[in-house]
JSON list of C-alpha atoms in Angstrom, two decimals:
[
{"chain": "X", "resi": 214, "resn": "MET", "atom": "CA", "xyz": [0.01, 0.11, 0.07]},
{"chain": "X", "resi": 215, "resn": "GLU", "atom": "CA", "xyz": [1.48, 3.42, -0.86]},
{"chain": "X", "resi": 216, "resn": "LEU", "atom": "CA", "xyz": [2.01, 6.14, 1.67]},
{"chain": "X", "resi": 217, "resn": "ARG", "atom": "CA", "xyz": [-0.84, 8.44, 0.66]},
{"chain": "X", "resi": 218, "resn": "GLU", "atom": "CA", "xyz": [-3.24, 5.30, 0.46]},
{"chain": "X", "resi": 219, "resn": "LYS", "atom": "CA", "xyz": [-2.23, 4.35, 4.15]},
{"chain": "X", "resi": 220, "resn": "ILE", "atom": "CA", "xyz": [-2.89, 8.16, 5.39]},
{"chain": "X", "resi": 221, "resn": "LEU", "atom": "CA", "xyz": [-6.00, 8.37, 3.66]},
{"chain": "X", "resi": 222, "resn": "ARG", "atom": "CA", "xyz": [-7.29, 4.92, 5.14]},
{"chain": "X", "resi": 223, "resn": "THR", "atom": "CA", "xyz": [-5.90, 5.82, 8.55]},
{"chain": "X", "resi": 224, "resn": "SER", "atom": "CA", "xyz": [-7.38, 9.25, 8.72]},
{"chain": "X", "resi": 225, "resn": "MET", "atom": "CA", "xyz": [-10.81, 7.66, 7.69]},
{"chain": "X", "resi": 226, "resn": "ASP", "atom": "CA", "xyz": [-10.80, 5.10, 10.44]},
{"chain": "X", "resi": 227, "resn": "LEU", "atom": "CA", "xyz": [-9.83, 8.09, 13.03]},
{"chain": "X", "resi": 228, "resn": "MET", "atom": "CA", "xyz": [-12.70, 10.31, 11.80]},
{"chain": "X", "resi": 229, "resn": "MET", "atom": "CA", "xyz": [-14.97, 7.58, 11.78]},
{"chain": "X", "resi": 230, "resn": "ARG", "atom": "CA", "xyz": [-14.45, 6.76, 15.25]},
{"chain": "X", "resi": 231, "resn": "ILE", "atom": "CA", "xyz": [-13.88, 10.18, 16.71]},
{"chain": "X", "resi": 232, "resn": "GLY", "atom": "CA", "xyz": [-15.22, 12.71, 14.22]},
{"chain": "X", "resi": 233, "resn": "PRO", "atom": "CA", "xyz": [-13.08, 15.02, 12.14]},
{"chain": "X", "resi": 234, "resn": "GLN", "atom": "CA", "xyz": [-12.87, 17.62, 14.52]},
{"chain": "X", "resi": 235, "resn": "SER", "atom": "CA", "xyz": [-11.31, 15.78, 17.13]},
{"chain": "X", "resi": 236, "resn": "VAL", "atom": "CA", "xyz": [-8.61, 14.55, 14.88]},
{"chain": "X", "resi": 237, "resn": "THR", "atom": "CA", "xyz": [-5.23, 15.92, 14.77]},
{"chain": "X", "resi": 238, "resn": "MET", "atom": "CA", "xyz": [-2.55, 15.65, 12.24]},
{"chain": "X", "resi": 239, "resn": "ASP", "atom": "CA", "xyz": [-0.34, 14.33, 15.36]},
{"chain": "X", "resi": 240, "resn": "MET", "atom": "CA", "xyz": [-2.91, 11.32, 15.50]},
{"chain": "X", "resi": 241, "resn": "VAL", "atom": "CA", "xyz": [-2.55, 10.64, 11.96]},
{"chain": "X", "resi": 242, "resn": "ALA", "atom": "CA", "xyz": [0.93, 10.89, 11.90]},
{"chain": "X", "resi": 243, "resn": "ARG", "atom": "CA", "xyz": [1.46, 8.62, 15.20]},
{"chain": "X", "resi": 244, "resn": "ASP", "atom": "CA", "xyz": [-1.09, 5.76, 13.55]},
{"chain": "X", "resi": 245, "resn": "CYS", "atom": "CA", "xyz": [0.63, 5.86, 10.32]},
{"chain": "X", "resi": 246, "resn": "GLY", "atom": "CA", "xyz": [3.79, 5.43, 11.66]},
{"chain": "X", "resi": 247, "resn": "ILE", "atom": "CA", "xyz": [5.27, 8.48, 10.18]},
{"chain": "X", "resi": 248, "resn": "SER", "atom": "CA", "xyz": [6.58, 11.92, 10.82]},
{"chain": "X", "resi": 249, "resn": "LYS", "atom": "CA", "xyz": [4.62, 14.94, 10.66]},
{"chain": "X", "resi": 250, "resn": "ARG", "atom": "CA", "xyz": [6.96, 16.28, 8.30]},
{"chain": "X", "resi": 251, "resn": "THR", "atom": "CA", "xyz": [6.00, 13.41, 6.04]},
{"chain": "X", "resi": 252, "resn": "LEU", "atom": "CA", "xyz": [2.54, 13.89, 6.70]},
{"chain": "X", "resi": 253, "resn": "TYR", "atom": "CA", "xyz": [2.35, 17.64, 5.54]},
{"chain": "X", "resi": 254, "resn": "GLU", "atom": "CA", "xyz": [4.55, 16.90, 2.60]},
{"chain": "X", "resi": 255, "resn": "THR", "atom": "CA", "xyz": [1.70, 14.83, 1.38]},
{"chain": "X", "resi": 256, "resn": "PHE", "atom": "CA", "xyz": [-1.33, 16.55, 2.68]},
{"chain": "X", "resi": 257, "resn": "PRO", "atom": "CA", "xyz": [-0.38, 20.56, 3.24]},
{"chain": "X", "resi": 258, "resn": "ASN", "atom": "CA", "xyz": [-2.98, 21.23, 5.75]},
{"chain": "X", "resi": 259, "resn": "LYS", "atom": "CA", "xyz": [-5.95, 18.95, 7.83]},
{"chain": "X", "resi": 260, "resn": "HIS", "atom": "CA", "xyz": [-8.81, 20.87, 5.26]},
{"chain": "X", "resi": 261, "resn": "ASN", "atom": "CA", "xyz": [-6.79, 19.01, 2.40]},
{"chain": "X", "resi": 262, "resn": "LEU", "atom": "CA", "xyz": [-6.81, 15.90, 4.08]},
{"chain": "X", "resi": 263, "resn": "ILE", "atom": "CA", "xyz": [-10.58, 15.92, 5.35]},
{"chain": "X", "resi": 264, "resn": "SER", "atom": "CA", "xyz": [-11.51, 16.67, 1.46]},
{"chain": "X", "resi": 265, "resn": "ASP", "atom": "CA", "xyz": [-9.09, 13.77, 0.15]},
{"chain": "X", "resi": 266, "resn": "VAL", "atom": "CA", "xyz": [-10.42, 11.63, 2.84]},
{"chain": "X", "resi": 267, "resn": "ILE", "atom": "CA", "xyz": [-14.08, 12.04, 1.77]},
{"chain": "X", "resi": 268, "resn": "LYS", "atom": "CA", "xyz": [-13.19, 11.75, -2.05]},
{"chain": "X", "resi": 269, "resn": "TYR", "atom": "CA", "xyz": [-11.40, 8.36, -1.29]},
{"chain": "X", "resi": 270, "resn": "ASN", "atom": "CA", "xyz": [-14.20, 6.94, 0.77]},
{"chain": "X", "resi": 271, "resn": "GLN", "atom": "CA", "xyz": [-16.66, 7.79, -2.23]},
{"chain": "X", "resi": 272, "resn": "GLN", "atom": "CA", "xyz": [-14.39, 6.09, -4.74]},
{"chain": "X", "resi": 273, "resn": "GLN", "atom": "CA", "xyz": [-13.85, 2.84, -2.32]},
{"chain": "X", "resi": 274, "resn": "SER", "atom": "CA", "xyz": [-18.04, 3.09, -1.93]},
{"chain": "X", "resi": 275, "resn": "ASN", "atom": "CA", "xyz": [-18.36, 3.14, -5.57]},
{"chain": "X", "resi": 276, "resn": "ALA", "atom": "CA", "xyz": [-15.93, 0.42, -6.39]},
{"chain": "X", "resi": 277, "resn": "LYS", "atom": "CA", "xyz": [-17.54, -2.02, -3.61]},
{"chain": "X", "resi": 278, "resn": "PHE", "atom": "CA", "xyz": [-20.99, -1.17, -4.86]},
{"chain": "X", "resi": 279, "resn": "ASN", "atom": "CA", "xyz": [-20.02, -1.87, -8.43]},
{"chain": "X", "resi": 280, "resn": "GLU", "atom": "CA", "xyz": [-18.74, -5.18, -7.25]},
{"chain": "X", "resi": 281, "resn": "ILE", "atom": "CA", "xyz": [-21.94, -6.25, -5.50]},
{"chain": "X", "resi": 282, "resn": "PHE", "atom": "CA", "xyz": [-23.99, -5.47, -8.30]},
{"chain": "X", "resi": 283, "resn": "GLU", "atom": "CA", "xyz": [-21.48, -7.44, -10.81]},
{"chain": "X", "resi": 284, "resn": "GLN", "atom": "CA", "xyz": [-21.87, -10.34, -8.49]},
{"chain": "X", "resi": 285, "resn": "ALA", "atom": "CA", "xyz": [-25.45, -10.13, -7.60]},
{"chain": "X", "resi": 286, "resn": "ALA", "atom": "CA", "xyz": [-27.92, -12.51, -9.05]},
{"chain": "X", "resi": 287, "resn": "ASN", "atom": "CA", "xyz": [-30.67, -10.11, -9.22]},
{"chain": "X", "resi": 288, "resn": "SER", "atom": "CA", "xyz": [-31.42, -6.34, -8.45]},
{"chain": "X", "resi": 289, "resn": "PHE", "atom": "CA", "xyz": [-32.75, -7.22, -4.99]},
{"chain": "X", "resi": 290, "resn": "ASP", "atom": "CA", "xyz": [-29.89, -9.40, -4.20]},
{"chain": "X", "resi": 291, "resn": "ALA", "atom": "CA", "xyz": [-27.65, -6.32, -5.18]},
{"chain": "X", "resi": 292, "resn": "LEU", "atom": "CA", "xyz": [-29.96, -3.67, -2.81]},
{"chain": "X", "resi": 293, "resn": "MET", "atom": "CA", "xyz": [-29.53, -6.27, 0.07]},
{"chain": "X", "resi": 294, "resn": "GLY", "atom": "CA", "xyz": [-25.67, -6.17, -0.60]},
{"chain": "X", "resi": 295, "resn": "VAL", "atom": "CA", "xyz": [-25.84, -2.51, -0.49]},
{"chain": "X", "resi": 296, "resn": "TYR", "atom": "CA", "xyz": [-28.00, -2.71, 2.47]},
{"chain": "X", "resi": 297, "resn": "THR", "atom": "CA", "xyz": [-25.11, -4.77, 4.21]},
{"chain": "X", "resi": 298, "resn": "THR", "atom": "CA", "xyz": [-22.30, -2.38, 3.18]},
{"chain": "X", "resi": 299, "resn": "ALA", "atom": "CA", "xyz": [-24.13, 0.93, 4.26]},
{"chain": "X", "resi": 300, "resn": "ARG", "atom": "CA", "xyz": [-25.20, -0.85, 7.53]},
{"chain": "X", "resi": 301, "resn": "GLU", "atom": "CA", "xyz": [-21.47, -1.63, 8.59]},
{"chain": "X", "resi": 302, "resn": "PHE", "atom": "CA", "xyz": [-20.66, 2.06, 8.02]},
{"chain": "X", "resi": 303, "resn": "ILE", "atom": "CA", "xyz": [-23.47, 3.41, 9.94]},
{"chain": "X", "resi": 304, "resn": "ARG", "atom": "CA", "xyz": [-22.42, 0.90, 12.61]},
{"chain": "X", "resi": 305, "resn": "LYS", "atom": "CA", "xyz": [-18.94, 1.99, 12.88]},
{"chain": "X", "resi": 306, "resn": "THR", "atom": "CA", "xyz": [-19.30, 5.61, 12.33]},
{"chain": "X", "resi": 307, "resn": "SER", "atom": "CA", "xyz": [-19.80, 8.41, 15.04]},
{"chain": "X", "resi": 308, "resn": "PRO", "atom": "CA", "xyz": [-22.84, 10.49, 14.91]},
{"chain": "X", "resi": 309, "resn": "VAL", "atom": "CA", "xyz": [-20.41, 13.52, 14.62]},
{"chain": "X", "resi": 310, "resn": "PHE", "atom": "CA", "xyz": [-18.86, 12.64, 11.27]},
{"chain": "X", "resi": 311, "resn": "ILE", "atom": "CA", "xyz": [-21.11, 14.08, 9.04]},
{"chain": "X", "resi": 312, "resn": "ALA", "atom": "CA", "xyz": [-21.98, 16.89, 11.50]},
{"chain": "X", "resi": 313, "resn": "ASP", "atom": "CA", "xyz": [-18.45, 18.07, 11.78]},
{"chain": "X", "resi": 314, "resn": "ILE", "atom": "CA", "xyz": [-17.73, 18.27, 8.01]},
{"chain": "X", "resi": 315, "resn": "LYS", "atom": "CA", "xyz": [-21.24, 20.02, 7.64]},
{"chain": "X", "resi": 316, "resn": "ARG", "atom": "CA", "xyz": [-20.18, 22.42, 10.53]},
{"chain": "X", "resi": 317, "resn": "LEU", "atom": "CA", "xyz": [-16.60, 23.06, 9.93]},
{"chain": "X", "resi": 318, "resn": "TYR", "atom": "CA", "xyz": [-15.97, 22.34, 6.53]},
{"chain": "X", "resi": 319, "resn": "PRO", "atom": "CA", "xyz": [-19.15, 23.27, 4.45]},
{"chain": "X", "resi": 320, "resn": "GLU", "atom": "CA", "xyz": [-17.31, 23.30, 0.88]},
{"chain": "X", "resi": 321, "resn": "VAL", "atom": "CA", "xyz": [-16.33, 19.76, 1.54]},
{"chain": "X", "resi": 322, "resn": "PHE", "atom": "CA", "xyz": [-19.79, 18.82, 2.68]},
{"chain": "X", "resi": 323, "resn": "ASP", "atom": "CA", "xyz": [-20.88, 20.30, -0.79]},
{"chain": "X", "resi": 324, "resn": "GLU", "atom": "CA", "xyz": [-19.04, 17.99, -2.37]},
{"chain": "X", "resi": 325, "resn": "TYR", "atom": "CA", "xyz": [-20.44, 15.21, -0.27]},
{"chain": "X", "resi": 326, "resn": "LYS", "atom": "CA", "xyz": [-23.85, 16.46, -1.14]},
{"chain": "X", "resi": 327, "resn": "ALA", "atom": "CA", "xyz": [-23.23, 16.79, -4.61]},
{"chain": "X", "resi": 328, "resn": "GLN", "atom": "CA", "xyz": [-22.91, 12.63, -5.05]},
{"chain": "X", "resi": 329, "resn": "GLU", "atom": "CA", "xyz": [-26.40, 12.54, -3.78]},
{"chain": "X", "resi": 330, "resn": "VAL", "atom": "CA", "xyz": [-28.14, 13.08, -7.18]},
{"chain": "X", "resi": 331, "resn": "ASN", "atom": "CA", "xyz": [-25.96, 10.61, -8.64]},
{"chain": "X", "resi": 332, "resn": "HIS", "atom": "CA", "xyz": [-26.47, 8.09, -6.08]},
{"chain": "X", "resi": 333, "resn": "MET", "atom": "CA", "xyz": [-30.26, 8.54, -6.50]},
{"chain": "X", "resi": 334, "resn": "LEU", "atom": "CA", "xyz": [-30.14, 8.00, -10.05]},
{"chain": "X", "resi": 335, "resn": "SER", "atom": "CA", "xyz": [-28.25, 4.87, -9.46]},
{"chain": "X", "resi": 336, "resn": "LEU", "atom": "CA", "xyz": [-30.65, 3.54, -7.20]},
{"chain": "X", "resi": 337, "resn": "ALA", "atom": "CA", "xyz": [-33.80, 4.51, -9.40]},
{"chain": "X", "resi": 338, "resn": "SER", "atom": "CA", "xyz": [-31.91, 2.56, -12.20]},
{"chain": "X", "resi": 339, "resn": "VAL", "atom": "CA", "xyz": [-31.78, -0.59, -9.98]},
{"chain": "X", "resi": 340, "resn": "ILE", "atom": "CA", "xyz": [-35.41, -0.11, -8.97]},
{"chain": "X", "resi": 341, "resn": "HIS", "atom": "CA", "xyz": [-36.44, 0.01, -12.62]},
{"chain": "X", "resi": 342, "resn": "LYS", "atom": "CA", "xyz": [-34.55, -3.14, -13.03]},
{"chain": "X", "resi": 343, "resn": "ALA", "atom": "CA", "xyz": [-36.18, -4.74, -10.10]},
{"chain": "X", "resi": 344, "resn": "LYS", "atom": "CA", "xyz": [-39.50, -3.93, -11.82]},
{"chain": "X", "resi": 345, "resn": "GLU", "atom": "CA", "xyz": [-38.58, -5.39, -14.91]},
{"chain": "X", "resi": 346, "resn": "GLU", "atom": "CA", "xyz": [-37.64, -8.83, -12.95]},
{"chain": "X", "resi": 347, "resn": "GLY", "atom": "CA", "xyz": [-40.97, -8.72, -11.18]},
{"chain": "X", "resi": 348, "resn": "LEU", "atom": "CA", "xyz": [-39.50, -8.24, -7.76]},
{"chain": "X", "resi": 349, "resn": "ALA", "atom": "CA", "xyz": [-40.62, -4.27, -7.55]},
{"chain": "X", "resi": 350, "resn": "LEU", "atom": "CA", "xyz": [-44.54, -3.49, -7.86]},
{"chain": "X", "resi": 351, "resn": "PRO", "atom": "CA", "xyz": [-45.13, -2.08, -11.34]},
{"chain": "X", "resi": 352, "resn": "GLY", "atom": "CA", "xyz": [-46.65, 1.04, -10.28]},
{"chain": "X", "resi": 353, "resn": "ILE", "atom": "CA", "xyz": [-43.61, 2.51, -8.52]},
{"chain": "X", "resi": 354, "resn": "LYS", "atom": "CA", "xyz": [-41.90, 5.63, -9.69]},
{"chain": "X", "resi": 355, "resn": "CYS", "atom": "CA", "xyz": [-38.56, 4.77, -9.75]},
{"chain": "X", "resi": 356, "resn": "LYS", "atom": "CA", "xyz": [-37.01, 8.31, -9.12]},
{"chain": "X", "resi": 357, "resn": "ILE", "atom": "CA", "xyz": [-39.50, 9.21, -6.51]},
{"chain": "X", "resi": 358, "resn": "ALA", "atom": "CA", "xyz": [-39.01, 6.13, -4.74]},
{"chain": "X", "resi": 359, "resn": "ALA", "atom": "CA", "xyz": [-35.14, 6.72, -4.74]},
{"chain": "X", "resi": 360, "resn": "PHE", "atom": "CA", "xyz": [-35.70, 10.33, -3.57]},
{"chain": "X", "resi": 361, "resn": "ILE", "atom": "CA", "xyz": [-37.90, 9.17, -0.81]},
{"chain": "X", "resi": 362, "resn": "LEU", "atom": "CA", "xyz": [-35.12, 6.20, 0.53]},
{"chain": "X", "resi": 363, "resn": "THR", "atom": "CA", "xyz": [-32.35, 8.93, 0.19]},
{"chain": "X", "resi": 364, "resn": "ASN", "atom": "CA", "xyz": [-33.79, 11.18, 2.28]},
{"chain": "X", "resi": 365, "resn": "ASN", "atom": "CA", "xyz": [-34.92, 8.68, 4.85]},
{"chain": "X", "resi": 366, "resn": "LEU", "atom": "CA", "xyz": [-31.31, 7.68, 5.28]},
{"chain": "X", "resi": 367, "resn": "LYS", "atom": "CA", "xyz": [-30.04, 11.29, 5.16]},
{"chain": "X", "resi": 368, "resn": "ASN", "atom": "CA", "xyz": [-32.11, 11.66, 8.80]},
{"chain": "X", "resi": 369, "resn": "LEU", "atom": "CA", "xyz": [-29.48, 9.40, 10.32]},
{"chain": "X", "resi": 370, "resn": "HIS", "atom": "CA", "xyz": [-27.20, 12.13, 10.40]},
{"chain": "X", "resi": 371, "resn": "ASN", "atom": "CA", "xyz": [-29.77, 14.31, 12.82]},
{"chain": "X", "resi": 372, "resn": "MET", "atom": "CA", "xyz": [-30.03, 11.03, 15.41]},
{"chain": "X", "resi": 373, "resn": "GLN", "atom": "CA", "xyz": [-29.83, 13.80, 17.98]},
{"chain": "X", "resi": 374, "resn": "ASP", "atom": "CA", "xyz": [-33.06, 14.94, 16.93]},
{"chain": "X", "resi": 375, "resn": "PHE", "atom": "CA", "xyz": [-34.52, 11.13, 17.13]},
{"chain": "X", "resi": 376, "resn": "PRO", "atom": "CA", "xyz": [-36.82, 11.10, 20.19]},
{"chain": "X", "resi": 377, "resn": "PHE", "atom": "CA", "xyz": [-36.67, 7.44, 21.08]},
{"chain": "X", "resi": 378, "resn": "PRO", "atom": "CA", "xyz": [-32.95, 6.99, 22.49]},
{"chain": "X", "resi": 379, "resn": "GLU", "atom": "CA", "xyz": [-33.25, 3.46, 23.22]},
{"chain": "X", "resi": 380, "resn": "TYR", "atom": "CA", "xyz": [-33.02, 2.48, 19.49]},
{"chain": "X", "resi": 381, "resn": "SER", "atom": "CA", "xyz": [-29.36, 2.81, 17.75]},
{"chain": "X", "resi": 382, "resn": "ALA", "atom": "CA", "xyz": [-28.46, 4.23, 14.38]},
{"chain": "X", "resi": 383, "resn": "THR", "atom": "CA", "xyz": [-28.15, 1.13, 13.26]},
{"chain": "X", "resi": 384, "resn": "GLU", "atom": "CA", "xyz": [-31.57, -0.09, 14.26]},
{"chain": "X", "resi": 385, "resn": "VAL", "atom": "CA", "xyz": [-33.10, 2.97, 12.93]},
{"chain": "X", "resi": 386, "resn": "PHE", "atom": "CA", "xyz": [-31.22, 2.34, 9.64]},
{"chain": "X", "resi": 387, "resn": "ASP", "atom": "CA", "xyz": [-32.70, -1.33, 9.54]},
{"chain": "X", "resi": 388, "resn": "GLY", "atom": "CA", "xyz": [-36.22, 0.24, 9.86]},
{"chain": "X", "resi": 389, "resn": "ALA", "atom": "CA", "xyz": [-35.80, 2.67, 7.37]},
{"chain": "X", "resi": 390, "resn": "PHE", "atom": "CA", "xyz": [-34.05, 0.32, 4.59]},
{"chain": "X", "resi": 391, "resn": "LEU", "atom": "CA", "xyz": [-35.86, -2.76, 5.22]},
{"chain": "X", "resi": 392, "resn": "ASN", "atom": "CA", "xyz": [-39.17, -1.41, 5.60]},
{"chain": "X", "resi": 393, "resn": "PHE", "atom": "CA", "xyz": [-38.77, 0.81, 2.38]},
{"chain": "X", "resi": 394, "resn": "MET", "atom": "CA", "xyz": [-37.59, -2.53, 0.42]},
{"chain": "X", "resi": 395, "resn": "ARG", "atom": "CA", "xyz": [-40.80, -4.32, 1.71]},
{"chain": "X", "resi": 396, "resn": "GLY", "atom": "CA", "xyz": [-42.88, -1.57, 0.53]},
{"chain": "X", "resi": 397, "resn": "ILE", "atom": "CA", "xyz": [-41.87, -1.76, -2.82]},
{"chain": "X", "resi": 398, "resn": "ALA", "atom": "CA", "xyz": [-41.69, -5.55, -3.27]},
{"chain": "X", "resi": 399, "resn": "THR", "atom": "CA", "xyz": [-43.64, -8.01, -4.97]},
{"chain": "X", "resi": 400, "resn": "THR", "atom": "CA", "xyz": [-44.31, -11.38, -3.37]},
{"chain": "X", "resi": 401, "resn": "ARG", "atom": "CA", "xyz": [-41.26, -12.93, -5.05]},
{"chain": "X", "resi": 402, "resn": "GLY", "atom": "CA", "xyz": [-39.42, -9.75, -3.91]},
{"chain": "X", "resi": 403, "resn": "LEU", "atom": "CA", "xyz": [-40.74, -10.23, -0.51]},
{"chain": "X", "resi": 404, "resn": "GLU", "atom": "CA", "xyz": [-39.08, -13.71, -0.38]},
{"chain": "X", "resi": 405, "resn": "ILE", "atom": "CA", "xyz": [-35.81, -12.60, -1.52]},
{"chain": "X", "resi": 406, "resn": "ILE", "atom": "CA", "xyz": [-35.76, -9.86, 1.26]},
{"chain": "X", "resi": 407, "resn": "GLU", "atom": "CA", "xyz": [-36.79, -12.24, 4.20]},
{"chain": "X", "resi": 408, "resn": "ASP", "atom": "CA", "xyz": [-34.41, -14.87, 3.38]},
{"chain": "X", "resi": 409, "resn": "TYR", "atom": "CA", "xyz": [-31.66, -12.46, 2.86]},
{"chain": "X", "resi": 410, "resn": "VAL", "atom": "CA", "xyz": [-32.42, -11.16, 6.59]},
{"chain": "X", "resi": 411, "resn": "HIS", "atom": "CA", "xyz": [-33.16, -14.81, 7.78]},
{"chain": "X", "resi": 412, "resn": "LYS", "atom": "CA", "xyz": [-29.69, -15.64, 6.67]},
{"chain": "X", "resi": 413, "resn": "HIS", "atom": "CA", "xyz": [-27.57, -12.64, 7.47]},
{"chain": "X", "resi": 414, "resn": "LEU", "atom": "CA", "xyz": [-29.40, -10.84, 10.36]},
{"chain": "X", "resi": 415, "resn": "LEU", "atom": "CA", "xyz": [-27.35, -12.74, 13.28]},
{"chain": "X", "resi": 416, "resn": "LYS", "atom": "CA", "xyz": [-24.24, -12.11, 11.14]},
{"chain": "X", "resi": 417, "resn": "LEU", "atom": "CA", "xyz": [-25.14, -8.42, 10.76]},
{"chain": "X", "resi": 418, "resn": "GLU", "atom": "CA", "xyz": [-25.91, -7.91, 14.56]},
{"chain": "X", "resi": 419, "resn": "GLY", "atom": "CA", "xyz": [-22.56, -9.65, 15.77]}
]
């Protein structure tokens, strides 16, 4: 692994755990096993580092989702694979991750948000394919459905406003994603969803 990628991965792990505001360049250098001089030669400041971490994470996520889509037997298998990957991200990520970026680095947050339309269009395309496969209800408006799911999941960034503290962000994510999937599914689609949950739920909760 080249030095730049090592720094990006290490920084991403730190930011997910404690939030970008709490991460210092000293921490990154220490966890990478490099000097601060070497770190600053690669990333001139923390703002530049955070911006590149967000871009790197998006690239890694896109590559992972492309792999899921290529290996999935059908569109619902693909969506459930995306669900598993996104769930793991939610489980590992501090609630302050997005809040810190939005508050302290608004231009970086704008870049992050700019990807939402592309993500919605990709999701709408998968839902359209699910309709063709007989897994999603024929009357579903694909772009509207993609918009609804995307915005429901965005609310997970505002868990401090959630009025039921007994539920974790992961549990709320489960409810938002799985109930959405069940709502658009045909009988065949429901069978795939429930089979996936039955086979993987214990592993996901572990």
